[in-house]
């Protein structure tokens, strides 16, 4: 996957570099002032995009290029250095000349002569020569509109890729949130069931306490009645014993009196 990304970004960098070189050709001097201002702004945007791609290539190289064979890391580093030299030449050209013709002068005539940079040598293996790019640019009457359309499409493509990547991340996040919401819903349902069980247990406990309270009152009343009944029975028994004692006492006294009377008579 890393090798495919590297190849794609190198291809993008070479394409933008060739477009920059084609725009810095001799025909740029034939532009009117208004066309030159618009064209220079367009070239600067291309240069900024080219530098951004080179920065991405540096990041890929910094990741170690795990898919690259042994020894290719050095080749990739040289290619990046060449790209950076080309970007510096274009940037210096815009600073010195203020337009595409100044960038062309800083490149030494478009990079086709003996003063070409190391990036020209690296790009030669890919078959993308500056002269071919200049010829192709000369065959197109409206380079600005064509490159603008290409740049717009490329920008849209990059935006779509970024949006797709963001959507993939959002899908993963939504999946996690959905899983979490299901767990929360299960937990809420479990807690609700526990609350129902506790409510039922509480109601049952209240009913038992009420029943036990009634039984306690009943037992307390029965105990009180039993004590009262025992007291009354005891009093009745004592009264009966007292009466029996008094009766026996009277009888004994009468007998004693009768006995005493009999003795006297005799």
PDB file of C-alpha atoms in Angstrom, residues 6 9-10 52-62 80:
ATOM      1  CA  UNK A   6       4.452   6.764  -3.155  1.00  0.00           C
ATOM      2  CA  UNK A   9       2.295  11.043  -5.353  1.00  0.00           C
ATOM      3  CA  UNK A  10       5.481  10.974  -7.493  1.00  0.00           C
ATOM      4  CA  UNK A  52       2.816  20.362  -0.823  1.00  0.00           C
ATOM      5  CA  UNK A  53       3.197  17.110  -2.767  1.00  0.00           C
ATOM      6  CA  UNK A  54       6.964  17.146  -2.175  1.00  0.00           C
ATOM      7  CA  UNK A  55       6.280  17.620   1.532  1.00  0.00           C
ATOM      8  CA  UNK A  56       3.985  14.578   1.461  1.00  0.00           C
ATOM      9  CA  UNK A  57       6.733  12.581  -0.246  1.00  0.00           C
ATOM     10  CA  UNK A  58       9.126  13.600   2.534  1.00  0.00           C
ATOM     11  CA  UNK A  59       6.590  12.356   5.069  1.00  0.00           C
ATOM     12  CA  UNK A  60       6.259   9.034   3.254  1.00  0.00           C
ATOM     13  CA  UNK A  61      10.033   8.717   3.174  1.00  0.00           C
ATOM     14  CA  UNK A  62      10.219   9.609   6.861  1.00  0.00           C
ATOM     15  CA  UNK A  80      12.867  14.471  -3.404  1.00  0.00           C
TER      16      UNK A  80
END
